[in-house]
Coordinates of C-alpha atoms (C1' of nucleotides) in Angstrom, one line a residue:
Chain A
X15 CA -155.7 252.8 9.1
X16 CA -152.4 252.3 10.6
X17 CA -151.2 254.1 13.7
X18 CA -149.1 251.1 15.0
X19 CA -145.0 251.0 13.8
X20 CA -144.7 247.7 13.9
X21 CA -147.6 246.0 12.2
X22 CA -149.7 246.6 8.4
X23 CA -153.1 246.4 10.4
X24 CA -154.8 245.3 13.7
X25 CA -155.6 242.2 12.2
X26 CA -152.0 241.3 11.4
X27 CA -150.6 242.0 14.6
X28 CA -153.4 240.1 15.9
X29 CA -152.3 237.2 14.1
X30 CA -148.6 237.6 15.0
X31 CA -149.3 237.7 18.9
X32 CA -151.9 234.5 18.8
X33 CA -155.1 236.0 19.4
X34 CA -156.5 234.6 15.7
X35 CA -157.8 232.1 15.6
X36 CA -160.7 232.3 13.4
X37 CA -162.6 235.4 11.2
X38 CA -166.0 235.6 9.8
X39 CA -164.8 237.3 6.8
X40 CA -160.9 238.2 7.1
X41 CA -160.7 239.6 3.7
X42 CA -163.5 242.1 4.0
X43 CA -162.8 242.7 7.8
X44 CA -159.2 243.6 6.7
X45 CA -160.3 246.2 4.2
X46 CA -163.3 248.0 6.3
X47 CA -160.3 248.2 9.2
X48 CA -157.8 250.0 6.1
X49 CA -160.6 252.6 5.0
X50 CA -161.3 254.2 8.9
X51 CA -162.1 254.0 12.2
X52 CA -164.1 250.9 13.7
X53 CA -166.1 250.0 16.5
X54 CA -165.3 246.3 18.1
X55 CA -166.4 244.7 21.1
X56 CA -165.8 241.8 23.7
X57 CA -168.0 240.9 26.3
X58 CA -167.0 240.5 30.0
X59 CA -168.5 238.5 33.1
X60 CA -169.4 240.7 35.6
X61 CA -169.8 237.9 38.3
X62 CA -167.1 239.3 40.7
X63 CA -165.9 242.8 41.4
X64 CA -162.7 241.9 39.9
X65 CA -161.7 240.5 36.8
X66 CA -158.9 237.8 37.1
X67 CA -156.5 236.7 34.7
X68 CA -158.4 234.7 32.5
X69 CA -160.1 238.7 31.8
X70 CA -156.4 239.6 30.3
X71 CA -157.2 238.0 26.7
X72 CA -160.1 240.0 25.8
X73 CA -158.9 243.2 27.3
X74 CA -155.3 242.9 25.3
X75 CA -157.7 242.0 22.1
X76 CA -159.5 245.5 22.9
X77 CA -156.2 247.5 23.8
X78 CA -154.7 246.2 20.3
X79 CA -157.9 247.9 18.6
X80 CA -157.7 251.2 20.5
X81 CA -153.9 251.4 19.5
X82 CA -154.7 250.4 16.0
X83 CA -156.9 253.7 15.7
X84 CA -160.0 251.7 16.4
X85 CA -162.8 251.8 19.3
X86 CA -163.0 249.4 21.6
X87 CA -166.2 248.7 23.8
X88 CA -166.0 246.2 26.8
X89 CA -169.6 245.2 27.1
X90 CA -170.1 244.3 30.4
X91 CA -172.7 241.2 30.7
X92 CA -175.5 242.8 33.5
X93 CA -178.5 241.4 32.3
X94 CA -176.4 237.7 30.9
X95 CA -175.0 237.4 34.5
X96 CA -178.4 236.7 35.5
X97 CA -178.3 234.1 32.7
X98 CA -175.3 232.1 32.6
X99 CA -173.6 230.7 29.5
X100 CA -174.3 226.7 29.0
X101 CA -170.9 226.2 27.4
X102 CA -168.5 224.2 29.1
X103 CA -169.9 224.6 32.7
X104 CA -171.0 221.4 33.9
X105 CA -173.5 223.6 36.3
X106 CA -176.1 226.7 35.9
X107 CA -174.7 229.0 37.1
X108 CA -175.4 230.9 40.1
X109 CA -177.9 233.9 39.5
X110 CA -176.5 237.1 41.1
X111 CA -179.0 240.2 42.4
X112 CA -179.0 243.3 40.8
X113 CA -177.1 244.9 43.6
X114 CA -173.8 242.5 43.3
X115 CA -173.7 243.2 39.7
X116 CA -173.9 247.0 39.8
X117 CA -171.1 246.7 42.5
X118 CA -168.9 244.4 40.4
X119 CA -169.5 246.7 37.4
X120 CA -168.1 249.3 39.1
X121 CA -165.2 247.1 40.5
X122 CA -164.3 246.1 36.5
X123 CA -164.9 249.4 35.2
X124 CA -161.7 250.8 37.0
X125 CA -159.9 247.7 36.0
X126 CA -160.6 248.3 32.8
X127 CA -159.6 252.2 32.8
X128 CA -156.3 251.1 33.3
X129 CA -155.9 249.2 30.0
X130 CA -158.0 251.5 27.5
X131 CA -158.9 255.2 27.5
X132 CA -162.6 255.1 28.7
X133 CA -164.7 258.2 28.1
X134 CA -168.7 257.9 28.8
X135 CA -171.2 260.0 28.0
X136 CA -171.2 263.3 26.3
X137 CA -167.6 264.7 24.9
X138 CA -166.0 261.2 24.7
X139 CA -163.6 261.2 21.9
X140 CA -164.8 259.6 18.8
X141 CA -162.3 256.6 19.7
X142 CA -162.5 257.1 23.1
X143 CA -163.6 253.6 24.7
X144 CA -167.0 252.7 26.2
X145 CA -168.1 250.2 29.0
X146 CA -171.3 249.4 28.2
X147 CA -174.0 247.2 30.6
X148 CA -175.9 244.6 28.3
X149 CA -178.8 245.1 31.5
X150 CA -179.0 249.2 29.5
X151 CA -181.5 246.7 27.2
X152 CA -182.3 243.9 28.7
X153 CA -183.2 244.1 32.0
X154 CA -186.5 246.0 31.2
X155 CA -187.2 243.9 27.4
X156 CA -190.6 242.7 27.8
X157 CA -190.8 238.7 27.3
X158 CA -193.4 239.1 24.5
X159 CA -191.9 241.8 22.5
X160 CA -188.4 240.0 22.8
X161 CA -189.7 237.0 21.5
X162 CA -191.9 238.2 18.7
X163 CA -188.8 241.4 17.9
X164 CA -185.4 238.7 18.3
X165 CA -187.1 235.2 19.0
X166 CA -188.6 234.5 15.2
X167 CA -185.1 235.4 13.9
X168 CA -183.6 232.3 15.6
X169 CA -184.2 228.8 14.4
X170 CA -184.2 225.8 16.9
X171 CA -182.7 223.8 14.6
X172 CA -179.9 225.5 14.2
X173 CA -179.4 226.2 17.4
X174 CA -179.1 222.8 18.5
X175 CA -176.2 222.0 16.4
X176 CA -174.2 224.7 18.3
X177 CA -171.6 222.9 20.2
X178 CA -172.5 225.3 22.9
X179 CA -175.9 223.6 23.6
X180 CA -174.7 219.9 21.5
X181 CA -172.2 219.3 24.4
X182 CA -174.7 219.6 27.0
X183 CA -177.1 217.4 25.6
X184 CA -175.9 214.6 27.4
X185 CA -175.7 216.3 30.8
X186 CA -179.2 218.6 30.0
X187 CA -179.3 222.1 30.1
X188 CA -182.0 224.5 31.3
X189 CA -184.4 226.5 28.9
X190 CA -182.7 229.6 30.9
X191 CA -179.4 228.9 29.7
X192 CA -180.4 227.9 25.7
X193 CA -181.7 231.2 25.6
X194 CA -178.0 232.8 26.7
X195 CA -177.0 232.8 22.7
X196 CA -180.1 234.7 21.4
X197 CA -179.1 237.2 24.2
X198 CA -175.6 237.7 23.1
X199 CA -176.6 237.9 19.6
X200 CA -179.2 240.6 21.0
X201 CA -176.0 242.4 22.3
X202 CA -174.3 242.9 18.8
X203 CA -177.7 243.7 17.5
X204 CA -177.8 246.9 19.9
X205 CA -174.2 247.7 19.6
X206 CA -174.5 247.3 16.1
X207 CA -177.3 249.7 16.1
X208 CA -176.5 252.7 18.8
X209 CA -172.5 252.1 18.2
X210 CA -172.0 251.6 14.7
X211 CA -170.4 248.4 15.9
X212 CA -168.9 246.5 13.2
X213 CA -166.4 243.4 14.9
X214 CA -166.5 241.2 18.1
X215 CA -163.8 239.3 18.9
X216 CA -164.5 236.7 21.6
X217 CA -162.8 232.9 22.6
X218 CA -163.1 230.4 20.2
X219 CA -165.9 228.9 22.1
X220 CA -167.8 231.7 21.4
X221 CA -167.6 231.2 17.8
X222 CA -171.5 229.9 17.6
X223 CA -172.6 232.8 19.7
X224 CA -170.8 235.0 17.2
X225 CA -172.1 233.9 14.4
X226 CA -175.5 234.3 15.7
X227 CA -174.9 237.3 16.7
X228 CA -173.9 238.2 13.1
X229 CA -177.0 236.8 11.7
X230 CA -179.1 239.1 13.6
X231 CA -177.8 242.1 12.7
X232 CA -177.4 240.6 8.7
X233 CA -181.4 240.2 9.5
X234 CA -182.5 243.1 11.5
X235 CA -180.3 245.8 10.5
X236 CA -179.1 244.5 7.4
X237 CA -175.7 245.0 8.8
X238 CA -172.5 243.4 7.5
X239 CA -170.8 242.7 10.7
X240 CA -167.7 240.2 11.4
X241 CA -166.7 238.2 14.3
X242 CA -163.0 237.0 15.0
X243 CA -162.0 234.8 17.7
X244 CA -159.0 233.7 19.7
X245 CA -157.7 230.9 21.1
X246 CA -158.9 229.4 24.3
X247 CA -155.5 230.0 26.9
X248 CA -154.3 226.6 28.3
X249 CA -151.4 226.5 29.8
X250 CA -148.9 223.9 28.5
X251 CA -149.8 221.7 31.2
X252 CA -153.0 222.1 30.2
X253 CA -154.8 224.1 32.7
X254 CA -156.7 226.8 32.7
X255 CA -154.9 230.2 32.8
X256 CA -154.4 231.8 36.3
X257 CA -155.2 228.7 39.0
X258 CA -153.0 228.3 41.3
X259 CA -152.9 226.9 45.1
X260 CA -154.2 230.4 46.3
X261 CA -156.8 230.1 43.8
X262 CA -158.0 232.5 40.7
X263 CA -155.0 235.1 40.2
X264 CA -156.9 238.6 40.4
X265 CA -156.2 242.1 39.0
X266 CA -157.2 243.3 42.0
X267 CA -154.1 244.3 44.4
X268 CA -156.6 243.4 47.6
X269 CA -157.2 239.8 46.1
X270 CA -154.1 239.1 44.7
X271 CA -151.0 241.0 45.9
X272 CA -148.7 242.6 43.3
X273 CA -146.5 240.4 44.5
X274 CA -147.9 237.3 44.0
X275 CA -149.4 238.4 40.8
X276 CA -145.9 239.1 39.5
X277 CA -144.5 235.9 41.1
X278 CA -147.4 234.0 38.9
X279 CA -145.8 235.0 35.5
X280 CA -142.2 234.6 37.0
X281 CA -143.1 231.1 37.2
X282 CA -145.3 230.0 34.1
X283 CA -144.3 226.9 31.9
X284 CA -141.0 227.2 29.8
X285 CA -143.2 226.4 27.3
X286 CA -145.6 229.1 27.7
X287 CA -143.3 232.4 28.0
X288 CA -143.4 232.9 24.0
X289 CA -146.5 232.5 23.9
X290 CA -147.4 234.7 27.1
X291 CA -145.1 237.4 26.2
X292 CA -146.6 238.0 22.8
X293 CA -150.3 238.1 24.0
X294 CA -149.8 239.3 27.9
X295 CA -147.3 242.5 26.9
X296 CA -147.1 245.3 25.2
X297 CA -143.5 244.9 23.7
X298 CA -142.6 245.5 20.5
X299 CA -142.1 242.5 18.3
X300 CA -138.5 242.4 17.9
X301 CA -137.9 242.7 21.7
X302 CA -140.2 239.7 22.0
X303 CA -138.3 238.1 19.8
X304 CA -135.0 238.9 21.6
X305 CA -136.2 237.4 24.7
X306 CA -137.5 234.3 22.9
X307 CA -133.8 233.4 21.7
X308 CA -133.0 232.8 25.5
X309 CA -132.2 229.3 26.3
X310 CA -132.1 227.1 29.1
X311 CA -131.7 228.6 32.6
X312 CA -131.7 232.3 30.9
X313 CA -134.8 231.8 30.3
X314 CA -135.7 233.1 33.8
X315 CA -134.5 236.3 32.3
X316 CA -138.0 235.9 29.7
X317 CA -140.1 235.3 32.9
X318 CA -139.1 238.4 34.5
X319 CA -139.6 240.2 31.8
X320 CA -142.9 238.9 31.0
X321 CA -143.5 239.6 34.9
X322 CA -142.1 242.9 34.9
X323 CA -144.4 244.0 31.6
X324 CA -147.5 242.4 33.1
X325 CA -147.4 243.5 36.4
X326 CA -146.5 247.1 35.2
X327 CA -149.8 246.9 33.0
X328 CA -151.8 246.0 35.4
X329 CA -150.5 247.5 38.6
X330 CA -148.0 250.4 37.4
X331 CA -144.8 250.7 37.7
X332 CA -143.9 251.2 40.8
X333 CA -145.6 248.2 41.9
X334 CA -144.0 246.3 39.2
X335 CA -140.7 247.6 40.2
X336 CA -141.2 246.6 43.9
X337 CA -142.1 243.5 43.2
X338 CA -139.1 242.5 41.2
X339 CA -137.1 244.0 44.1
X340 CA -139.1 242.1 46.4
X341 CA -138.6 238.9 44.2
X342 CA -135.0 239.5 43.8
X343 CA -134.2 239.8 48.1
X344 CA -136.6 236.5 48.4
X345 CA -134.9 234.7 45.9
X346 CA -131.6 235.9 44.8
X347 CA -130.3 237.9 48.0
X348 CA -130.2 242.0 47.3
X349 CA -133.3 243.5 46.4
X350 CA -135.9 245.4 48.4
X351 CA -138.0 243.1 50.2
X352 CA -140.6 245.8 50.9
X353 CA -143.6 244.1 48.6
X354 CA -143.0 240.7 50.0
X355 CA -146.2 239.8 51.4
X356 CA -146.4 240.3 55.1
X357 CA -147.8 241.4 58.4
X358 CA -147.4 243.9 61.4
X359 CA -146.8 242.1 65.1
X360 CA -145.5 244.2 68.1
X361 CA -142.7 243.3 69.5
X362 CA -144.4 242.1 73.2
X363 CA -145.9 239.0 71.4
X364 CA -142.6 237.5 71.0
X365 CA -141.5 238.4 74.7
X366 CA -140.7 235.2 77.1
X367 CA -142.2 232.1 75.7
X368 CA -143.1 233.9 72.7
X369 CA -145.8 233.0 69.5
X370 CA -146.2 229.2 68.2
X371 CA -145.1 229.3 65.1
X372 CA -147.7 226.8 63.8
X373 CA -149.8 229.4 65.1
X374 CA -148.5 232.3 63.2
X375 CA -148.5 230.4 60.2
X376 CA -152.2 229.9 60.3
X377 CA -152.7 233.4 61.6
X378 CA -151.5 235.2 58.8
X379 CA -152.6 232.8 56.3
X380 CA -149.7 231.0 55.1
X381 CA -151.3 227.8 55.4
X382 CA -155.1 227.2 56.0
X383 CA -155.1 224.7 58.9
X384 CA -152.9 224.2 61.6
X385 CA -152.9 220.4 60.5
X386 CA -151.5 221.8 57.2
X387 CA -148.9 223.7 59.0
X388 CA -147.8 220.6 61.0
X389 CA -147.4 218.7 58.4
X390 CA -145.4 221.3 56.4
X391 CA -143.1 221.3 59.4
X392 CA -142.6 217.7 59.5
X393 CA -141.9 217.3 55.7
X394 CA -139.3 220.2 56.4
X395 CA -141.1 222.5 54.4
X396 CA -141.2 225.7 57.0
X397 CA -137.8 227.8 57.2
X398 CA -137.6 230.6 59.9
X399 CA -134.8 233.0 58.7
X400 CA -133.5 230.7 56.7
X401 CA -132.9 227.9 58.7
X402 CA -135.1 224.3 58.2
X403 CA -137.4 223.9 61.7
X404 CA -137.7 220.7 62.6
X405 CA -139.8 221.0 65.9
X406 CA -143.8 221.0 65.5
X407 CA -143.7 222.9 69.0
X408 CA -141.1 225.9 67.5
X409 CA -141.9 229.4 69.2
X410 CA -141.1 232.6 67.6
X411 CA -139.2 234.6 70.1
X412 CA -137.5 237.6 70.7
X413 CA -133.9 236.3 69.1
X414 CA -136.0 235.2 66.1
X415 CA -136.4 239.0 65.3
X416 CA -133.6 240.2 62.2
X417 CA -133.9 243.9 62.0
X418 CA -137.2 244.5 63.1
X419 CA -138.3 241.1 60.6
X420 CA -138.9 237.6 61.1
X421 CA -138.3 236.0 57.6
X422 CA -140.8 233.0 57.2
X423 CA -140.6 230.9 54.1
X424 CA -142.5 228.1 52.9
X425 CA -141.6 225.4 50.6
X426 CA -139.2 227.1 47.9
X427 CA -141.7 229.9 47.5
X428 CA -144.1 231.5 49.4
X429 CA -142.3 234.1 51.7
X430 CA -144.3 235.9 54.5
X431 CA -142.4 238.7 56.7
X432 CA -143.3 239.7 60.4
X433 CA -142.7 243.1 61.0
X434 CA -142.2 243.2 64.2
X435 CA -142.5 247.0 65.6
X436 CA -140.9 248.9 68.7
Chain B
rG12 C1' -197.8 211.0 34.8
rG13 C1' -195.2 205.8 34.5
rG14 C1' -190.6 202.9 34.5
rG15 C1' -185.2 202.7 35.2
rG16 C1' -180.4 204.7 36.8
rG17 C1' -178.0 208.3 39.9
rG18 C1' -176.4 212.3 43.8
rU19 C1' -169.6 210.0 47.9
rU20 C1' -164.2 214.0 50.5
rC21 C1' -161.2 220.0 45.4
rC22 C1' -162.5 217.0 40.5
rC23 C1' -163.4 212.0 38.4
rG24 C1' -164.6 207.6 40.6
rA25 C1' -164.9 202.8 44.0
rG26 C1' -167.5 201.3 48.4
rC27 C1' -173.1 199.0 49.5
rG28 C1' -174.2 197.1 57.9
rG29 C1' -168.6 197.1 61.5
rU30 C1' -161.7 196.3 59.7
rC31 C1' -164.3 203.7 56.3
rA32 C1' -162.0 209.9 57.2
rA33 C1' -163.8 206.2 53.1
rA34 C1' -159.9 202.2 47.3
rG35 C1' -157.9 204.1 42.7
rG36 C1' -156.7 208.2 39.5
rG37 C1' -156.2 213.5 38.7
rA38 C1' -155.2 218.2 40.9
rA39 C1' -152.6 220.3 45.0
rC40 C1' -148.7 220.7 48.7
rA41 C1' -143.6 219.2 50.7
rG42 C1' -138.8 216.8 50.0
rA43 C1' -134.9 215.0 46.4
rC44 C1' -133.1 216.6 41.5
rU45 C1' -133.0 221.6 39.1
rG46 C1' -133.1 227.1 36.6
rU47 C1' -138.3 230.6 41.3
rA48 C1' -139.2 225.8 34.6
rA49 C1' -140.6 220.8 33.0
rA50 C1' -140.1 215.6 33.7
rU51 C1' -139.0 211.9 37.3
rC52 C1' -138.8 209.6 42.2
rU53 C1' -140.5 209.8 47.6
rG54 C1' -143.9 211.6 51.0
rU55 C1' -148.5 214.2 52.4
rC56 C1' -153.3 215.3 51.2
rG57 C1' -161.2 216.7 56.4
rG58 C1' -160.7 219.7 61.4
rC59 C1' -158.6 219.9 66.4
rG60 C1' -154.7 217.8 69.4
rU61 C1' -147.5 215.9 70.9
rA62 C1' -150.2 211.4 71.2
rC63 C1' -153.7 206.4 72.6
rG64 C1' -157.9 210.2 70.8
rC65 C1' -162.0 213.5 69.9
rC66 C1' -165.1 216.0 66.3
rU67 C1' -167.3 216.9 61.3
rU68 C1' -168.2 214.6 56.2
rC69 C1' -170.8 210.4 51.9
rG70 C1' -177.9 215.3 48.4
rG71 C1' -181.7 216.8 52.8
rA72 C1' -184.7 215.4 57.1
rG73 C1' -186.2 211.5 60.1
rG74 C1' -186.0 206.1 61.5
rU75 C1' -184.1 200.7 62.3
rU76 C1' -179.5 198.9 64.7
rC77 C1' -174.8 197.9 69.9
rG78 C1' -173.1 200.1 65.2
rA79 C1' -175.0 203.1 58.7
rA80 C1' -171.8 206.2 53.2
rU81 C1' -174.0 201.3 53.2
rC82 C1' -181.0 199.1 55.4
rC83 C1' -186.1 201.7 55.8
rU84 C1' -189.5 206.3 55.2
rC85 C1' -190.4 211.0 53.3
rC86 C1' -188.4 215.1 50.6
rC87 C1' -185.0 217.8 47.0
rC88 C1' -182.0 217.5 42.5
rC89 C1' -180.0 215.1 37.9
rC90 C1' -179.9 211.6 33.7
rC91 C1' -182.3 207.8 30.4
rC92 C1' -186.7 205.4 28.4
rC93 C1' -192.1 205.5 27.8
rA94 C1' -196.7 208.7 27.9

RNA sequence: GGGGGGGUUCCCGAGCGGUCAAAGGGAACAGACUGUAAAUCUGUCGGCGUACGCCUUCGGAGGUUCGAAUCCUCCCCCCCCCA
């Protein structure tokens, strides 16, 4: 099976863009993907109505095995959500209704239309992929016929030496939460049986859920099944993928502006754009390579690129191509600053003594206290048009308005436009 | 059920009757330096106010005191040991 130019097999180009980290079986896998079609899955968190950027690992991992001839199901966690996985979180995790979770599977489902061809229900194409709730099963499994069906399949013992439950032995963990393997085991069980599902690729800390999940099927429907995993995303200075002072970094336009979105790969790590530009992008690999020669200052160029790629994946390209516009008139001078983030005022607010500009600054968000704001002022952080303010008590008035705009900027790079009508 | 140790500002973690908006570190933000990078240095880092200041915060609710994060009572939660 080989649809893709560029690569032998899925797993290969896996491999080449850093999303292997570890197979079950590699060998076998390998050849089961050469004879046909497959059916592989990764599970998402429904516990917001978008996904964010941390999402953008699994999805590539699914959009690679649509485009390697393959099909890909995004299992969507509705009944887990009400669970909570014990690994790494310090906390349990807060339980959501059934209400939230149906809305925020909706929200991820179009998210997720975006990346792979989705088809539901009757006259989906054989490879067409599926979203599939986990709740389909387990919101109405009985607690006896679970246990005495899945629970005698799963030995404490070896459950404890999952690092998953090891690593919370010190800090406890609920009975609730142990349970969150057996159920994700459950999940390839059920794929594995109404899917044909043969693969699920998942972070390397979901190794041990994996492999449960593999036993299951091995034991209930003496299935030979594999599991592959990829690296956990750290940035290179070691944080989590997608934080940043405005918090997660959505896929969401409404929660995280094109803009913004595209300004976050613009300015990731030197260290990281290889890395990013493999696993984030669709390019082919000799392009990647290309961009990887840059050096130095050029490596800016990489950024946008990775920017451009991402942003166009995520929120088309139009929207990609605004924002490198907008990017290019905040930053370099030209460009269209249309997408730069900003906010409608009428031009009688800035009549005789005008706004504060402390209080704009709060207003549209820029900063989230006034105190904040201040002290931004102070430290000369706050440019109006351009120019350094250095009174707390500035008021934005009618000779601060440029062509219908009043340019505010913030540090080096948050920009924020008043458009300042009639 | 018994005994012991804990819950502090975004995180970790000091404080243990006033000098505490609360040490220190991390994160974050700003400035310098740069390449919209990193590293480094400097500054800031609860809210409101130009400011002497005022308000809110140390698991929750009461109480003692001129005054509490610090003492007392009850409650909730977590960890460890014993049963």
């Amino acid at each position: 099976m080989n649809v893709r130019p560029d690569f032998p097999s899925y797993i290969a180009e896996m491999k080449w863009r850093g999303f292997f980290e570890q197979c079950t079986d590699e060998a076998a896998l390998g050849e089961l993907m050469a004879t046909g079609p497959l059916t592989g899955y990764a599970g998402f968190d429904p516990t917001a109505e978008s996904l964010h950027i941390g999402s953008l690992v699994p999805i590539m991992g699914l959009v690679h095995l649509q485009r390697h001839g393959h099909r890909p199901i995004a299992i969507v966690g509705g009944g887990t959500a009400m669970v909570g996985d014990p690994s790494g979180k310090t906390e349990l995790r807060q339980m959501l209704t059934v209400a939230d979770i149906d809305r925020n599977l909706a929200g991820i489902r179009a998210q997720l239309a975006r990346f792979i061809r989705l088809a539901d229900g009757p006259g989906a194409g054989p490879l067409d992929g599926l979203m599939i709730d986990n709740g389909d099963w387990l919101r109405d499994k009985g607690y006896i016929e679970f246990l005495r069906d899945i629970g005698r399949h799963f030995s404490v013992n070896q459950m404890l030496t999952r690092d998953s439950v090891k690593s919370r032995m010190e800090t406890g963990l609920s009975f609730l939460e142990f349970n969150y393997m057996i159920l994700q085991a459950y999940d390839f069980l059920m794929l594995n049986r109404d899917y044909g599902c043969r693969l699920q690729v998942g972070g390397s800390d979901q190794w041990g859920n994996i492999c449960s999940g593999i036993d299951l099927c091995r034991r209930v429907n003496r299935a030979e099944v594999y599991g592959l995993t990829y690296p956990l995303i750290q940035t290179a200075t070691g944080e989590k993928m997608g934080k940043t002072a405005a918090g997660a970094v959505w896929l969401d336009a409404g929660r995280t502006s094109p803009y913004d979105f595209f300004q976050y790969w613009v300015n990731v790590d030197d260290r990281d754009v290889s890395r990013f530009l493999r696993m984030y992008t669709l390019l082919a690999p000799a392009a990647i390579e290309e961009l990887e020669k840059l050096q130095g200052a050029d490596i800016r160029q990489a950024k946008q690129a990775l920017a451009l790629e991402v942003t166009t994946l995520v929120h088309g390209e139009a929207a990609a191509q605004a924002s490198l516009a907008a990017a290019q008139a905040a930053f370099g001078g030209g460009g269209d600053a249309a997408a730069i983030p900003s906010s409608a005022h009428a031009a009688s607010e800035f009549a005789g003594e005008g706004l504060s500009l402390i209080d704009v600054l709060a207003a549209v968000g820029l900063v989230d206290s006034k105190g904040e704001a201040r002290r931004l002022v102070r430290q000369g952080g706050v440019k109006v048009n351009g120019d350094a303010v250095a009174d707390e008590q500035r008021r934005l008035v009618a000779a601060d308005i440029r062509d219908g705009r009043v340019v505010l900027q913030l540090g080096k790079k948050r920009h924020h436009h008043l458009r300042v009508d009639g």
